[in-house]
CSV table of C-alpha atoms in Angstrom, one decimal:
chain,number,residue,atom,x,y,z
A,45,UNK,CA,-120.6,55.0,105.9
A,46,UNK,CA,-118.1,57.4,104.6
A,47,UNK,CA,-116.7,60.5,105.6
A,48,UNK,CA,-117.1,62.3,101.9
A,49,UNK,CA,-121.0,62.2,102.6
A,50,UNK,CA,-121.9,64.2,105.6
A,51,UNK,CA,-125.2,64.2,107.0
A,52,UNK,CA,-127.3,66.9,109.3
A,53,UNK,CA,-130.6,66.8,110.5
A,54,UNK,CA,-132.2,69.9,112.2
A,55,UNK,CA,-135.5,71.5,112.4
A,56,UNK,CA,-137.4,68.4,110.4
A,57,UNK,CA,-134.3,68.7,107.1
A,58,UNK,CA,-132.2,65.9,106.4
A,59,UNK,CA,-129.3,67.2,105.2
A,60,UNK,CA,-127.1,65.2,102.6
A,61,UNK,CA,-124.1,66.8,101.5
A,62,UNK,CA,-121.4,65.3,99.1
A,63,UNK,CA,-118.3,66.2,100.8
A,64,UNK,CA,-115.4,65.2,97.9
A,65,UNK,CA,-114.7,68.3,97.1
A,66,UNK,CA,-111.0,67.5,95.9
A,67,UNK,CA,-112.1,64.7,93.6
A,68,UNK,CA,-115.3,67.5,92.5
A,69,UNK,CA,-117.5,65.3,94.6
A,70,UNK,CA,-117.3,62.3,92.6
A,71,UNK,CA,-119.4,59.6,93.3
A,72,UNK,CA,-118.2,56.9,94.8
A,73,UNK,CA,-119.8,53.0,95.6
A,74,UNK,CA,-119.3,53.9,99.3
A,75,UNK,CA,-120.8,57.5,98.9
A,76,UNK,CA,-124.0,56.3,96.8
A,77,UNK,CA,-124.1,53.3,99.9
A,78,UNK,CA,-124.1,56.2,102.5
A,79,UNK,CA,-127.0,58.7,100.4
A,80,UNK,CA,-128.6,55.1,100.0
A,81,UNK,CA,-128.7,54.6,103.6
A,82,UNK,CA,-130.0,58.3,104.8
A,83,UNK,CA,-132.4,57.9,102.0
A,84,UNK,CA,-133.8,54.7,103.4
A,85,UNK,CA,-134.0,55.1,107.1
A,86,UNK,CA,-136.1,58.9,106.8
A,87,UNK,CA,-138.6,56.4,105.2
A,88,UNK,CA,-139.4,55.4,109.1
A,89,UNK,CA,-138.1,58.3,111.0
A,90,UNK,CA,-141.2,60.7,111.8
A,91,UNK,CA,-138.4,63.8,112.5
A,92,UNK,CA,-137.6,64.0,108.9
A,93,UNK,CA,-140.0,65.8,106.8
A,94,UNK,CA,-137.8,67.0,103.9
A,95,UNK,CA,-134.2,66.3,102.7
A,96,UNK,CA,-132.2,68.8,101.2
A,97,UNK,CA,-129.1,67.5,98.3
A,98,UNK,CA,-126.1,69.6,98.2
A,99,UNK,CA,-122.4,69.3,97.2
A,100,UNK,CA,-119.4,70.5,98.8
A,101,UNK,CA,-117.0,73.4,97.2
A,102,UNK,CA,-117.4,74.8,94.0
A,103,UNK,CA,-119.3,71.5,91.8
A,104,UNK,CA,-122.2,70.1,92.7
A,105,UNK,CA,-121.0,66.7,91.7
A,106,UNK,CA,-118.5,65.5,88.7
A,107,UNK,CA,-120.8,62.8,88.7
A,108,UNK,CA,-119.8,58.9,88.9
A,109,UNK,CA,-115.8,58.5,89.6
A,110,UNK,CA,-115.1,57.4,86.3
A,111,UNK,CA,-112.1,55.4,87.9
A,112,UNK,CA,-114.5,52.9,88.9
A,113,UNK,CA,-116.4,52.6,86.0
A,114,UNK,CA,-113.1,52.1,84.2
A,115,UNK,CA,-112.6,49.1,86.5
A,116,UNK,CA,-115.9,47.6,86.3
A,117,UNK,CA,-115.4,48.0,82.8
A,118,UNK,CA,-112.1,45.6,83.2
A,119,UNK,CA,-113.5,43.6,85.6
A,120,UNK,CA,-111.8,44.5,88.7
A,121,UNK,CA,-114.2,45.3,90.6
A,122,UNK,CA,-116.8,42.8,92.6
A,123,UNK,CA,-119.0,43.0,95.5
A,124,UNK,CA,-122.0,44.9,96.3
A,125,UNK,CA,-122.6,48.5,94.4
A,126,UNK,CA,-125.1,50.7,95.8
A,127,UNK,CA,-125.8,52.9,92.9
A,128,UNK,CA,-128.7,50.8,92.3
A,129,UNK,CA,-130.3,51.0,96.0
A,130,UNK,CA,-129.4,54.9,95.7
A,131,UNK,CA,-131.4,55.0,92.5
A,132,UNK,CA,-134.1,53.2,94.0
A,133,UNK,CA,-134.1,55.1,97.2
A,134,UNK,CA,-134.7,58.7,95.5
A,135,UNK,CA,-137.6,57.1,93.5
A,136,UNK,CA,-139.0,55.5,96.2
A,137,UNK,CA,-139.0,58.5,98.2
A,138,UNK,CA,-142.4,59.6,100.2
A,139,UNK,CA,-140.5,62.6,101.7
A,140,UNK,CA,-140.3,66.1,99.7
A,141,UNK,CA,-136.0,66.3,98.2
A,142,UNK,CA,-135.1,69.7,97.3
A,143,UNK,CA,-131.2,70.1,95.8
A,144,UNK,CA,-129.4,73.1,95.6
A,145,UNK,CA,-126.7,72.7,92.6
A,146,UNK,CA,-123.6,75.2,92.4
A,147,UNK,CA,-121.0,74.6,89.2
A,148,UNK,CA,-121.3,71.7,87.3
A,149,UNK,CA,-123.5,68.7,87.4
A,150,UNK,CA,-122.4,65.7,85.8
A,151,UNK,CA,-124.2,62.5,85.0
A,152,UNK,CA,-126.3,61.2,87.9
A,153,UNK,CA,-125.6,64.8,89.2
A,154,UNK,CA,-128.2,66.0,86.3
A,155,UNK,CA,-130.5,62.8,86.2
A,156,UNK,CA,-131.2,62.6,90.1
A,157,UNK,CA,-132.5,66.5,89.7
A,158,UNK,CA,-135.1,64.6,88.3
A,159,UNK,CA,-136.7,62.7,91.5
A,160,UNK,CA,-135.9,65.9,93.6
A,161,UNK,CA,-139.4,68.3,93.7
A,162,UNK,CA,-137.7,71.2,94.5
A,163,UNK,CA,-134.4,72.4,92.7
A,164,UNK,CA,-132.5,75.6,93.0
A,165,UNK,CA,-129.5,76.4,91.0
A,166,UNK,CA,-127.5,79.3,91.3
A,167,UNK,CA,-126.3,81.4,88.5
A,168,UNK,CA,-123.0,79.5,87.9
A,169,UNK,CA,-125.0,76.0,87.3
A,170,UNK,CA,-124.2,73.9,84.2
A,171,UNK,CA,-126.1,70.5,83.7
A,172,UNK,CA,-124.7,67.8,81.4
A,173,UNK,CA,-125.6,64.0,80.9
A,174,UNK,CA,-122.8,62.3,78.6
A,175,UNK,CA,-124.0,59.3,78.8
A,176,UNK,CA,-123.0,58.3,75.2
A,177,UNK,CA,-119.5,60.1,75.3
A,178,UNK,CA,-118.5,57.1,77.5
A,179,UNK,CA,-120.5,54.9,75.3
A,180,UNK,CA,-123.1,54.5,78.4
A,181,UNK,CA,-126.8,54.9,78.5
A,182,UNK,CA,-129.0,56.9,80.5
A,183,UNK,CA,-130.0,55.7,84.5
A,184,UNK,CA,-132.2,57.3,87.3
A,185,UNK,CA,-135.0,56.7,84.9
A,186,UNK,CA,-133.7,60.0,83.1
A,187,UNK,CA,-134.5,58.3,79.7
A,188,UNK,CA,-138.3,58.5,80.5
A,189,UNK,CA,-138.2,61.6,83.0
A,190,UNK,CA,-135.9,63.8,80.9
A,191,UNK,CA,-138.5,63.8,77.7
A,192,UNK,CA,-141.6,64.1,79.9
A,193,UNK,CA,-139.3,67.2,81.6
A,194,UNK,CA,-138.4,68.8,78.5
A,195,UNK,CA,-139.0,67.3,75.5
A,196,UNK,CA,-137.6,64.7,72.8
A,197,UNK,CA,-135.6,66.9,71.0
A,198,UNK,CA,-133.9,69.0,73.8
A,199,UNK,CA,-133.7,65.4,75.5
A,200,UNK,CA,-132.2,63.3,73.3
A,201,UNK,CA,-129.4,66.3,72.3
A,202,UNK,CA,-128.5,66.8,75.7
A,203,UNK,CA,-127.6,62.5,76.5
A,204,UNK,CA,-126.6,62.0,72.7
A,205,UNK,CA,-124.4,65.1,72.2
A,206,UNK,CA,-123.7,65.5,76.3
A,207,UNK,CA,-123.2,69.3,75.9
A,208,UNK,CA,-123.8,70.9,79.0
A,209,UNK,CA,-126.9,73.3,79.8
A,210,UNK,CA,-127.0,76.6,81.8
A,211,UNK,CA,-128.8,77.6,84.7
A,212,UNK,CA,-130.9,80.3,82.8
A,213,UNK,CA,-131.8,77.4,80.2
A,214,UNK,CA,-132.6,74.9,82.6
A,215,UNK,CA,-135.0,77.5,84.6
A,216,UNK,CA,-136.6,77.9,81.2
A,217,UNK,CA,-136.6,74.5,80.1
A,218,UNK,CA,-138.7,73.4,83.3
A,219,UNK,CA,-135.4,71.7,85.3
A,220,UNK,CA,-135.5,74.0,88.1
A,221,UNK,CA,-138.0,76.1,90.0
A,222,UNK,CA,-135.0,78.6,91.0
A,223,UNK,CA,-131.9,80.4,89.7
A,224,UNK,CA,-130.3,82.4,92.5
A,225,UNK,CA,-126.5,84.1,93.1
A,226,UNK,CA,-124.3,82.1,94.2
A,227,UNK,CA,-124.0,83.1,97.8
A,228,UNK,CA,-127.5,82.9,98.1
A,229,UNK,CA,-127.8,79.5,97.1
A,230,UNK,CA,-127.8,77.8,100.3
A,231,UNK,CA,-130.1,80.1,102.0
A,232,UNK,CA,-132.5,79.6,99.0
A,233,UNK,CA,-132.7,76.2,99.2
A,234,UNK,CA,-133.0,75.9,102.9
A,235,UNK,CA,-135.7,78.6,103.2
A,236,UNK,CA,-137.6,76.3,100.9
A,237,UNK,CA,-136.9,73.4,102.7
A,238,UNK,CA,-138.2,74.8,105.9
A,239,UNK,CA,-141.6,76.3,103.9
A,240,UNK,CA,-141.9,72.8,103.1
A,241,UNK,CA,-141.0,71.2,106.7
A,242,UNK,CA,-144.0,73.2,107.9
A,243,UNK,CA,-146.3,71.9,105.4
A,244,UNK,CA,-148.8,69.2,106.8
A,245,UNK,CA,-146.5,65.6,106.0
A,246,UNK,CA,-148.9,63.7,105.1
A,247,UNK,CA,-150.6,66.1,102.4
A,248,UNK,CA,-147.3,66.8,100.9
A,249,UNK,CA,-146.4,63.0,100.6
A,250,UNK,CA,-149.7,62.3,99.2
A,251,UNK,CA,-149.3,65.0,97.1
A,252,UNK,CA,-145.8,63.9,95.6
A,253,UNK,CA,-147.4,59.8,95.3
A,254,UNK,CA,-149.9,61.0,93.1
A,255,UNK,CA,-147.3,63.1,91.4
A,256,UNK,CA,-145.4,60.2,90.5
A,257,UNK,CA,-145.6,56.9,89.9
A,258,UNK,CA,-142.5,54.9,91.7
A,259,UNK,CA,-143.3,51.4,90.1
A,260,UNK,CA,-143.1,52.9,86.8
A,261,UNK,CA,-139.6,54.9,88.0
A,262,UNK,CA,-138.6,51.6,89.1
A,263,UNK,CA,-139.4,49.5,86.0
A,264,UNK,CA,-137.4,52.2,83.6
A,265,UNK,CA,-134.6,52.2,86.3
A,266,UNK,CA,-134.4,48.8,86.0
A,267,UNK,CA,-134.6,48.6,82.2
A,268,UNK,CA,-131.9,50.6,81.9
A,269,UNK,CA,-129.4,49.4,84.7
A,270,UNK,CA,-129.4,46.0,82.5
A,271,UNK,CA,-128.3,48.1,79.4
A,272,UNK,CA,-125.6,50.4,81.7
A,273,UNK,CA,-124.3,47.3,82.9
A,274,UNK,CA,-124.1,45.6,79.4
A,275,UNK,CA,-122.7,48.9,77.6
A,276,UNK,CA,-120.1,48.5,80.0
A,277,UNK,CA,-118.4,45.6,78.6
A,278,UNK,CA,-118.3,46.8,75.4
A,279,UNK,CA,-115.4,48.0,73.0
A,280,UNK,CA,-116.7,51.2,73.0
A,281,UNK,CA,-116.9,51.7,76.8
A,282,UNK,CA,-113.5,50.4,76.8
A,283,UNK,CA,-111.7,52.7,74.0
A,284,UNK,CA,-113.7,55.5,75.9
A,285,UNK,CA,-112.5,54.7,79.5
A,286,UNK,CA,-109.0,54.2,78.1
A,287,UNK,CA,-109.3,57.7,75.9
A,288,UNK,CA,-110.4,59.4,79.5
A,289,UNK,CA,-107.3,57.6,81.3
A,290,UNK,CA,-105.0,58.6,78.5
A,291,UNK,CA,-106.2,62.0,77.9
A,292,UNK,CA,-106.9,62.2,74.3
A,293,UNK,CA,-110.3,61.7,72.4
A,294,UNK,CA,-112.0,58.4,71.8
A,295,UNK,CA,-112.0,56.9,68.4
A,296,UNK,CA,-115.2,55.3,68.3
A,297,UNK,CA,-115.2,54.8,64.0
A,298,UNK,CA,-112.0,52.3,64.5
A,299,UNK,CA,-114.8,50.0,66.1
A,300,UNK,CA,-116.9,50.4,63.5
A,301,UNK,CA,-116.5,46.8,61.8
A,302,UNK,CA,-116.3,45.2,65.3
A,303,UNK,CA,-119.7,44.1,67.6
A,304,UNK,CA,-120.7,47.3,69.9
């Protein structure tokens, strides 16, 4: 467990907060391990009939802490990583997620919109996947979600080109079924979580399963956790790590004669 992920049940909601707000609620291997975790055990625990997602301060979540990408991308770090069982865990989910997204939303913080059924963004929302700007691929199964979501061409801009997207365009795009103020984003998403906490369980998980197939989710996830974990041994992942530690702009076209 970790203290950067806090976790409150009451009245049937699980909720699941990112608490990093310092770091903008990057993601850490012992974070994604503690969401994994919660994830997992509501599975079993009759009390929980919907989790809510939510981020501390003002960002929803910077994303993965790109100091421990930079790492893996060195080699420096071994032992367990939970992203994968996080990954898993939200597509695996019987129970209804609903996420309530403030500021920015980086990376995962875009893709895992994806598995929730219910997402409200206030006004102030911007969601961005740049993927490639660290010479990294697509996860969560976004690179089969995100076209079915929105489109090819809307799809492949946003993980190619990694500019981020506004709350009104999201709304319109089909990313979200809610764009509130900011100080009513909490209420929002908790009124809907209790709607859905009433609901009859067993319909609603039904409902979702049909929805959604997880062994599919789970065969893309796959697929593309063995290209993230390849990408990052490349030169490109490790002129664009050193870039972002460095604080200047990749030069990707100096690697152009060498193997990607």
């Amino acid at each position: 467990m970790t203290e950067h992920i806090k976790i409150e049940k009451e009245d049937g909601i699980l909720s699941l907060t990112m608490a990093r707000p310092d770091k903008k609620n990057a993601l850490t291997n012992a974070m994604y391990g503690a969401l994994a975790d919660a994830i997992e055990a509501a599975e079993t625990d009759t009390s929980v009939r919907v989790l809510l997602i939510r981020g501390e301060g003002d960002m929803f979540t910077a994303g993965n802490d790109v100091g421990e990408f930079a790492a893996i991308a060195a080699g420096a770090v071994q032992g367990e990583r939970h992203v994968g069982r996080f990954l898993q865990a939200l597509a695996k989910s019987s129970r209804p997620l609903v996420a309530a997204v403030q500021g920015r939303a980086v990376g995962i913080g875009t893709t895992m919109l994806l598995h929730c059924d219910l997402v409200v963004l206030a006004e102030n929302a911007l969601l961005s996947t740049p993927f490639v700007n660290l010479a990294l691929v697509p996860e969560a199964s976004s690179s089969l979600l995100m076209p079915l979501r929105i489109g090819y061409a809307r799809a492949f801009e946003m993980f190619a080109l990694g500019e981020a997207v506004d709350a009104k365009s999201a709304f319109a795009w089909g990313l979200a079924n809610r764009v509130v103020p900011l100080d009513k984003l909490d209420a929002e998403a908790r009124a809907l979580a209790s709607r859905l906490a009433k609901q009859p369980a067993g319909a609603v998980s039904t409902t979702k399963r049909l929805m959604r197939n997880p062994e599919l989710l789970m065969a893309q996830i796959k697929a593309e956790s063995e290209q993230f974990a390849a990408r990052l041994q490349t030169a490109e992942a490790r002129e664009a790590f050193t870039a972002f530690a460095e604080r200047r702009p990749p030069d990707f076209l100096k690697l152009a004669k060498q193997p990607a």
